[in-house]
Amino acid sequence: MFNIRRVDLNLLPVFEAVYEEQSLSRAAVRLAMTQSAVSHAVTRLRTLFKDELFVRHARGVLPTPTADSIYAKVRGGLGLVREAVSELQGFDPKTSTRRYFVAIPHPMGPTIALRLRERLGKIAPQVDVVASTRSRPIDLDRALREGRVDAAVDWLEPRGDQFHNTVLFEDTLVAVARDGHPALRRPASPKILREGRFVTLRPRVEGEHPVPGIREWQQQNLEMALEVSEILEIFMVASQSDLFGIIPRSMEKVARNLFGLRPLRESTQGPPIPILLIWHASRDADPAHAFLRKELGTVATAIVQRG
């Protein structure tokens, strides 16, 4: 049996910092260590794990596949230790140096992330939030379980009762067309949608969609001429062609003001799409995580209300 006492556990936060910063110098600043001390710790980690772990490149270091595998386990474990200590000591946003990672696949993701950083800069100046707004996040469920992602803002619920969620706001889908599109001059009729061709986001699930507000559009069997990966591509294509775009109604103001897109009156007002704040149940008792959930809710609500 492996003897854990043979391992210097102080090396693990160093591994985490180097992996996340992808730079020995930035990791040293983050840890308040000298760069040579970080370099020495990495050498010991390489001996411990019998792997190079980090390969030098022009801008710092890149993790090896072994490092990727270790990080997935180490970050979750360190996160649990930090949460345990936080629960005992209490949480003060004014002095906390907590670091969060939030996934926001919803198209409003960039705006939510920016406003959250602005708000935390005032009330929790040392808290750091990293956000990913990828519209097709890879293995989000597993990342939430392992603690690599602290919370997600999404319309798809993870499978399993180990996840909790709350509704941040409700959205719907709407069809838009460029200003001056012939369809905007025709009398309102569902026929316009059936005769049109669409640009839309590539679906994240196969087959029938589990969310009613999206499934209803799917069941109309509209002609999807182009599938794209990001919402910005819909705006660009629809504004420069006769293709209709399908977008969340929460993005309608952006589509109109920046791209000259107009909603089609024929767009069905289908069932609302609940946009969820999702987290793993193990975070329930963590006051720092409760703070993150509260601030995400405050920011998202304010953005939608201004919408």
CSV table of C-alpha atoms in Angstrom, one decimal:
chain,number,residue,atom,x,y,z
A,1,MET,CA,0.0,0.0,0.0
A,2,PHE,CA,1.3,3.5,-0.9
A,3,ASN,CA,2.3,5.5,2.1
A,4,ILE,CA,0.9,9.0,1.7
A,5,ARG,CA,3.4,10.3,4.4
A,6,ARG,CA,6.2,9.9,1.8
A,7,VAL,CA,4.6,12.7,-0.2
A,8,ASP,CA,5.1,16.4,0.5
A,9,LEU,CA,1.5,17.6,0.1
A,10,ASN,CA,2.8,21.2,-0.2
A,11,LEU,CA,3.9,20.3,-3.7
A,12,LEU,CA,0.2,19.9,-4.8
A,13,PRO,CA,-0.7,23.6,-4.7
A,14,VAL,CA,2.4,24.3,-6.7
A,15,PHE,CA,1.4,21.7,-9.3
A,16,GLU,CA,-2.1,23.3,-9.5
A,17,ALA,CA,-0.7,26.8,-9.9
A,18,VAL,CA,1.7,25.9,-12.6
A,19,TYR,CA,-0.9,23.9,-14.5
A,20,GLU,CA,-3.5,26.7,-14.4
A,21,GLU,CA,-1.0,29.6,-15.1
A,22,GLN,CA,1.0,27.6,-17.6
A,23,SER,CA,4.0,29.6,-16.5
A,24,LEU,CA,6.5,29.1,-13.7
A,25,SER,CA,6.9,32.8,-13.2
A,26,ARG,CA,3.2,33.5,-13.0
A,27,ALA,CA,2.7,30.6,-10.6
A,28,ALA,CA,5.5,32.0,-8.4
A,29,VAL,CA,3.7,35.4,-8.2
A,30,ARG,CA,0.4,33.7,-7.4
A,31,LEU,CA,2.0,31.5,-4.7
A,32,ALA,CA,4.2,34.3,-3.3
A,33,MET,CA,7.2,32.1,-3.9
A,34,THR,CA,10.5,32.6,-5.8
A,35,GLN,CA,10.6,31.2,-9.4
A,36,SER,CA,13.6,29.0,-8.4
A,37,ALA,CA,11.5,27.5,-5.5
A,38,VAL,CA,8.7,26.8,-7.9
A,39,SER,CA,11.2,25.2,-10.4
A,40,HIS,CA,12.6,23.0,-7.6
A,41,ALA,CA,9.1,21.9,-6.6
A,42,VAL,CA,8.3,21.0,-10.2
A,43,THR,CA,11.5,18.9,-10.3
A,44,ARG,CA,10.3,17.0,-7.2
A,45,LEU,CA,6.9,16.5,-8.7
A,46,ARG,CA,8.5,15.0,-11.9
A,47,THR,CA,10.3,12.6,-9.7
A,48,LEU,CA,7.2,11.7,-7.7
A,49,PHE,CA,5.0,11.1,-10.7
A,50,LYS,CA,7.7,9.8,-13.0
A,51,ASP,CA,6.7,12.1,-15.8
A,52,GLU,CA,7.9,15.4,-17.4
A,53,LEU,CA,4.5,16.9,-16.4
A,54,PHE,CA,5.3,20.3,-18.1
A,55,VAL,CA,7.0,21.0,-21.4
A,56,ARG,CA,8.6,24.4,-22.0
A,57,HIS,CA,7.4,26.5,-24.9
A,58,ALA,CA,7.7,30.1,-26.0
A,59,ARG,CA,5.2,31.5,-23.6
A,60,GLY,CA,5.7,29.3,-20.6
A,61,VAL,CA,4.9,25.6,-20.2
A,62,LEU,CA,2.3,23.1,-21.5
A,63,PRO,CA,1.0,20.2,-19.5
A,64,THR,CA,1.6,16.6,-20.6
A,65,PRO,CA,-1.3,14.1,-20.8
A,66,THR,CA,-0.2,12.7,-17.4
A,67,ALA,CA,-0.4,16.2,-15.9
A,68,ASP,CA,-4.0,16.6,-17.4
A,69,SER,CA,-5.0,13.4,-15.6
A,70,ILE,CA,-3.4,14.4,-12.3
A,71,TYR,CA,-4.9,17.9,-12.4
A,72,ALA,CA,-8.5,16.5,-12.8
A,73,LYS,CA,-8.0,14.7,-9.5
A,74,VAL,CA,-5.8,17.1,-7.6
A,75,ARG,CA,-7.9,20.2,-8.1
A,76,GLY,CA,-11.0,18.5,-6.8
A,77,GLY,CA,-9.2,17.4,-3.7
A,78,LEU,CA,-7.6,20.7,-3.0
A,79,GLY,CA,-11.0,22.4,-3.5
A,80,LEU,CA,-12.6,20.2,-0.9
A,81,VAL,CA,-9.8,21.0,1.6
A,82,ARG,CA,-10.2,24.8,0.9
A,83,GLU,CA,-14.0,24.5,1.4
A,84,ALA,CA,-13.5,22.6,4.7
A,85,VAL,CA,-11.2,25.3,6.0
A,86,SER,CA,-13.5,28.1,4.6
A,87,GLU,CA,-16.5,26.6,6.5
A,88,LEU,CA,-14.5,26.6,9.8
A,89,GLN,CA,-13.0,30.1,9.4
A,90,GLY,CA,-16.0,31.8,7.8
A,91,PHE,CA,-16.1,33.7,4.5
A,92,ASP,CA,-15.3,37.3,4.1
A,93,PRO,CA,-15.6,38.5,0.4
A,94,LYS,CA,-13.5,41.6,1.2
A,95,THR,CA,-10.4,39.6,2.1
A,96,SER,CA,-11.0,36.3,0.3
A,97,THR,CA,-8.6,35.2,-2.4
A,98,ARG,CA,-10.9,32.4,-3.6
A,99,ARG,CA,-10.6,31.4,-7.3
A,100,TYR,CA,-13.7,30.3,-9.2
A,101,PHE,CA,-14.2,28.7,-12.6
A,102,VAL,CA,-17.6,29.2,-14.2
A,103,ALA,CA,-18.9,27.7,-17.4
A,104,ILE,CA,-21.6,29.8,-19.2
A,105,PRO,CA,-22.7,28.1,-22.5
A,106,HIS,CA,-25.7,30.5,-22.8
A,107,PRO,CA,-25.1,33.2,-25.5
A,108,MET,CA,-25.3,35.9,-22.8
A,109,GLY,CA,-22.2,34.3,-21.3
A,110,PRO,CA,-19.6,37.0,-22.2
A,111,THR,CA,-21.8,39.7,-20.8
A,112,ILE,CA,-22.6,37.8,-17.6
A,113,ALA,CA,-18.9,37.1,-17.1
A,114,LEU,CA,-17.8,40.7,-17.6
A,115,ARG,CA,-20.5,42.1,-15.3
A,116,LEU,CA,-19.7,39.5,-12.6
A,117,ARG,CA,-16.0,40.5,-12.7
A,118,GLU,CA,-16.9,44.2,-12.5
A,119,ARG,CA,-19.2,43.6,-9.5
A,120,LEU,CA,-16.7,41.3,-7.7
A,121,GLY,CA,-14.0,43.9,-8.3
A,122,LYS,CA,-16.0,46.3,-6.0
A,123,ILE,CA,-17.2,43.9,-3.3
A,124,ALA,CA,-14.6,41.1,-3.4
A,125,PRO,CA,-11.4,42.7,-4.9
A,126,GLN,CA,-9.1,39.7,-4.4
A,127,VAL,CA,-11.5,37.1,-5.6
A,128,ASP,CA,-10.7,35.8,-9.1
A,129,VAL,CA,-13.2,34.4,-11.6
A,130,VAL,CA,-12.3,32.6,-14.8
A,131,ALA,CA,-15.2,32.0,-17.2
A,132,SER,CA,-15.6,29.8,-20.2
A,133,THR,CA,-18.3,30.7,-22.7
A,134,ARG,CA,-17.9,27.8,-25.0
A,135,SER,CA,-21.3,27.0,-26.5
A,136,ARG,CA,-20.4,23.3,-26.6
A,137,PRO,CA,-18.6,22.7,-23.3
A,138,ILE,CA,-16.7,19.4,-23.1
A,139,ASP,CA,-17.7,17.0,-20.4
A,140,LEU,CA,-19.3,19.7,-18.2
A,141,ASP,CA,-21.0,17.1,-15.9
A,142,ARG,CA,-17.7,15.5,-15.0
A,143,ALA,CA,-16.0,18.9,-14.5
A,144,LEU,CA,-18.6,19.9,-12.0
A,145,ARG,CA,-18.3,16.7,-10.1
A,146,GLU,CA,-14.5,16.9,-10.0
A,147,GLY,CA,-14.5,20.6,-8.9
A,148,ARG,CA,-12.8,21.8,-12.1
A,149,VAL,CA,-15.9,23.9,-12.7
A,150,ASP,CA,-17.5,25.6,-9.7
A,151,ALA,CA,-20.8,26.5,-11.4
A,152,ALA,CA,-22.5,26.6,-14.8
A,153,VAL,CA,-25.2,28.8,-16.4
A,154,ASP,CA,-27.0,26.6,-18.9
A,155,TRP,CA,-30.4,25.4,-20.2
A,156,LEU,CA,-29.4,21.7,-20.1
A,157,GLU,CA,-29.6,20.0,-16.8
A,158,PRO,CA,-26.8,17.5,-15.9
A,159,ARG,CA,-27.9,13.9,-15.3
A,160,GLY,CA,-27.9,12.7,-11.7
A,161,ASP,CA,-29.3,13.8,-8.4
A,162,GLN,CA,-25.9,15.0,-7.2
A,163,PHE,CA,-26.4,18.2,-9.1
A,164,HIS,CA,-28.5,21.1,-7.8
A,165,ASN,CA,-29.9,24.1,-9.8
A,166,THR,CA,-32.0,27.2,-9.6
A,167,VAL,CA,-33.6,29.2,-12.3
A,168,LEU,CA,-31.8,32.5,-13.0
A,169,PHE,CA,-34.2,33.7,-15.7
A,170,GLU,CA,-36.5,32.4,-18.5
A,171,ASP,CA,-35.7,32.8,-22.2
A,172,THR,CA,-37.4,32.0,-25.5
A,173,LEU,CA,-36.3,31.6,-29.1
A,174,VAL,CA,-37.1,34.1,-31.8
A,175,ALA,CA,-36.5,34.2,-35.6
A,176,VAL,CA,-34.7,37.3,-36.9
A,177,ALA,CA,-33.9,38.7,-40.3
A,178,ARG,CA,-31.8,41.5,-41.7
A,179,ASP,CA,-33.2,45.0,-41.9
A,180,GLY,CA,-34.8,45.3,-45.4
A,181,HIS,CA,-35.5,41.6,-45.8
A,182,PRO,CA,-38.4,40.9,-48.1
A,183,ALA,CA,-40.1,38.8,-45.4
A,184,LEU,CA,-40.4,41.8,-43.1
A,185,ARG,CA,-42.7,43.5,-45.7
A,186,ARG,CA,-45.1,40.6,-46.1
A,187,PRO,CA,-48.3,40.2,-44.0
A,188,ALA,CA,-47.6,38.1,-40.9
A,189,SER,CA,-48.1,34.4,-41.6
A,190,PRO,CA,-46.6,31.1,-40.3
A,191,LYS,CA,-46.0,30.4,-44.0
A,192,ILE,CA,-43.0,32.8,-44.0
A,193,LEU,CA,-41.2,30.6,-41.5
A,194,ARG,CA,-42.0,27.4,-43.4
A,195,GLU,CA,-40.7,28.9,-46.7
A,196,GLY,CA,-37.5,30.4,-45.1
A,197,ARG,CA,-34.0,29.0,-44.7
A,198,PHE,CA,-32.3,29.3,-41.4
A,199,VAL,CA,-28.9,29.7,-39.8
A,200,THR,CA,-28.8,28.3,-36.2
A,201,LEU,CA,-26.5,27.0,-33.5
A,202,ARG,CA,-25.3,23.4,-33.9
A,203,PRO,CA,-27.4,21.3,-31.5
A,204,ARG,CA,-25.7,19.9,-28.4
A,205,VAL,CA,-27.9,16.8,-28.1
A,206,GLU,CA,-28.8,14.2,-30.6
A,207,GLY,CA,-32.5,13.4,-31.4
A,208,GLU,CA,-35.4,15.1,-29.7
A,209,HIS,CA,-34.4,18.0,-27.5
A,210,PRO,CA,-35.2,17.6,-23.7
A,211,VAL,CA,-36.1,21.3,-23.3
A,212,PRO,CA,-39.7,22.0,-24.5
A,213,GLY,CA,-38.9,25.6,-25.7
A,214,ILE,CA,-36.2,24.3,-28.0
A,215,ARG,CA,-38.0,21.1,-28.9
A,216,GLU,CA,-41.0,23.0,-30.3
A,217,TRP,CA,-38.8,24.8,-32.8
A,218,GLN,CA,-37.2,21.5,-33.7
A,219,GLN,CA,-40.6,19.9,-34.4
A,220,GLN,CA,-41.5,22.6,-37.0
A,221,ASN,CA,-39.1,20.9,-39.4
A,222,LEU,CA,-37.8,24.2,-40.7
A,223,GLU,CA,-35.0,24.2,-43.3
A,224,MET,CA,-31.7,24.6,-41.6
A,225,ALA,CA,-29.3,25.8,-44.3
A,226,LEU,CA,-26.4,26.4,-42.0
A,227,GLU,CA,-25.3,25.3,-38.5
A,228,VAL,CA,-22.7,27.3,-36.7
A,229,SER,CA,-20.8,27.0,-33.4
A,230,GLU,CA,-21.2,30.5,-31.9
A,231,ILE,CA,-24.1,33.0,-31.6
A,232,LEU,CA,-22.0,35.7,-33.2
A,233,GLU,CA,-21.8,33.7,-36.4
A,234,ILE,CA,-25.7,33.7,-36.6
A,235,PHE,CA,-25.7,37.5,-36.3
A,236,MET,CA,-23.0,37.9,-39.0
A,237,VAL,CA,-24.6,35.5,-41.4
A,238,ALA,CA,-28.2,36.7,-41.0
A,239,SER,CA,-27.2,40.3,-41.3
A,240,GLN,CA,-25.4,39.7,-44.6
A,241,SER,CA,-27.8,37.2,-46.3
A,242,ASP,CA,-31.5,36.3,-46.7
A,243,LEU,CA,-31.2,33.5,-44.1
A,244,PHE,CA,-33.3,33.8,-41.0
A,245,GLY,CA,-31.5,33.4,-37.7
A,246,ILE,CA,-32.8,31.7,-34.6
A,247,ILE,CA,-31.6,33.4,-31.4
A,248,PRO,CA,-32.5,33.7,-27.7
A,249,ARG,CA,-34.9,36.6,-27.1
A,250,SER,CA,-32.5,37.8,-24.4
A,251,MET,CA,-30.1,38.6,-27.3
A,252,GLU,CA,-32.7,40.5,-29.4
A,253,LYS,CA,-31.5,44.0,-28.3
A,254,VAL,CA,-27.9,43.1,-29.2
A,255,ALA,CA,-29.0,41.7,-32.6
A,256,ARG,CA,-31.0,44.8,-33.4
A,257,ASN,CA,-28.6,47.5,-32.2
A,258,LEU,CA,-25.3,46.0,-33.4
A,259,PHE,CA,-26.4,44.0,-36.5
A,260,GLY,CA,-29.6,45.6,-37.7
A,261,LEU,CA,-31.6,42.4,-37.3
A,262,ARG,CA,-35.4,42.5,-36.7
A,263,PRO,CA,-37.6,39.9,-35.1
A,264,LEU,CA,-40.2,38.1,-37.4
A,265,ARG,CA,-43.7,38.6,-36.2
A,266,GLU,CA,-44.4,35.0,-37.3
A,267,SER,CA,-42.0,33.7,-34.6
A,268,THR,CA,-43.9,31.4,-32.3
A,269,GLN,CA,-43.9,32.3,-28.6
A,270,GLY,CA,-43.2,28.8,-27.5
A,271,PRO,CA,-42.7,27.5,-23.9
A,272,PRO,CA,-40.2,29.4,-21.9
A,273,ILE,CA,-36.7,28.0,-21.6
A,274,PRO,CA,-35.4,28.1,-18.0
A,275,ILE,CA,-31.8,29.2,-17.8
A,276,LEU,CA,-30.3,27.4,-14.8
A,277,LEU,CA,-27.5,28.0,-12.4
A,278,ILE,CA,-26.1,24.6,-11.8
A,279,TRP,CA,-23.6,23.3,-9.2
A,280,HIS,CA,-22.6,20.0,-7.5
A,281,ALA,CA,-24.4,19.2,-4.3
A,282,SER,CA,-21.1,18.9,-2.4
A,283,ARG,CA,-20.8,22.7,-2.7
A,284,ASP,CA,-24.0,23.4,-0.8
A,285,ALA,CA,-22.4,24.0,2.6
A,286,ASP,CA,-19.6,26.1,1.3
A,287,PRO,CA,-20.2,29.8,2.2
A,288,ALA,CA,-17.8,31.0,-0.5
A,289,HIS,CA,-19.7,29.0,-3.1
A,290,ALA,CA,-23.0,30.4,-1.8
A,291,PHE,CA,-21.6,33.8,-2.3
A,292,LEU,CA,-20.7,33.0,-5.9
A,293,ARG,CA,-24.2,31.7,-6.6
A,294,LYS,CA,-25.8,34.8,-5.1
A,295,GLU,CA,-23.7,37.2,-7.2
A,296,LEU,CA,-24.3,35.2,-10.4
A,297,GLY,CA,-28.0,35.5,-9.7
A,298,THR,CA,-27.8,39.2,-9.1
A,299,VAL,CA,-25.8,39.9,-12.2
A,300,ALA,CA,-27.9,37.7,-14.5
A,301,THR,CA,-31.2,39.2,-13.3
A,302,ALA,CA,-29.9,42.7,-13.8
A,303,ILE,CA,-28.7,42.0,-17.3
A,304,VAL,CA,-32.0,40.4,-18.4
A,305,GLN,CA,-34.1,43.2,-16.8
A,306,ARG,CA,-32.1,45.8,-18.7
A,307,GLY,CA,-32.4,43.6,-21.9
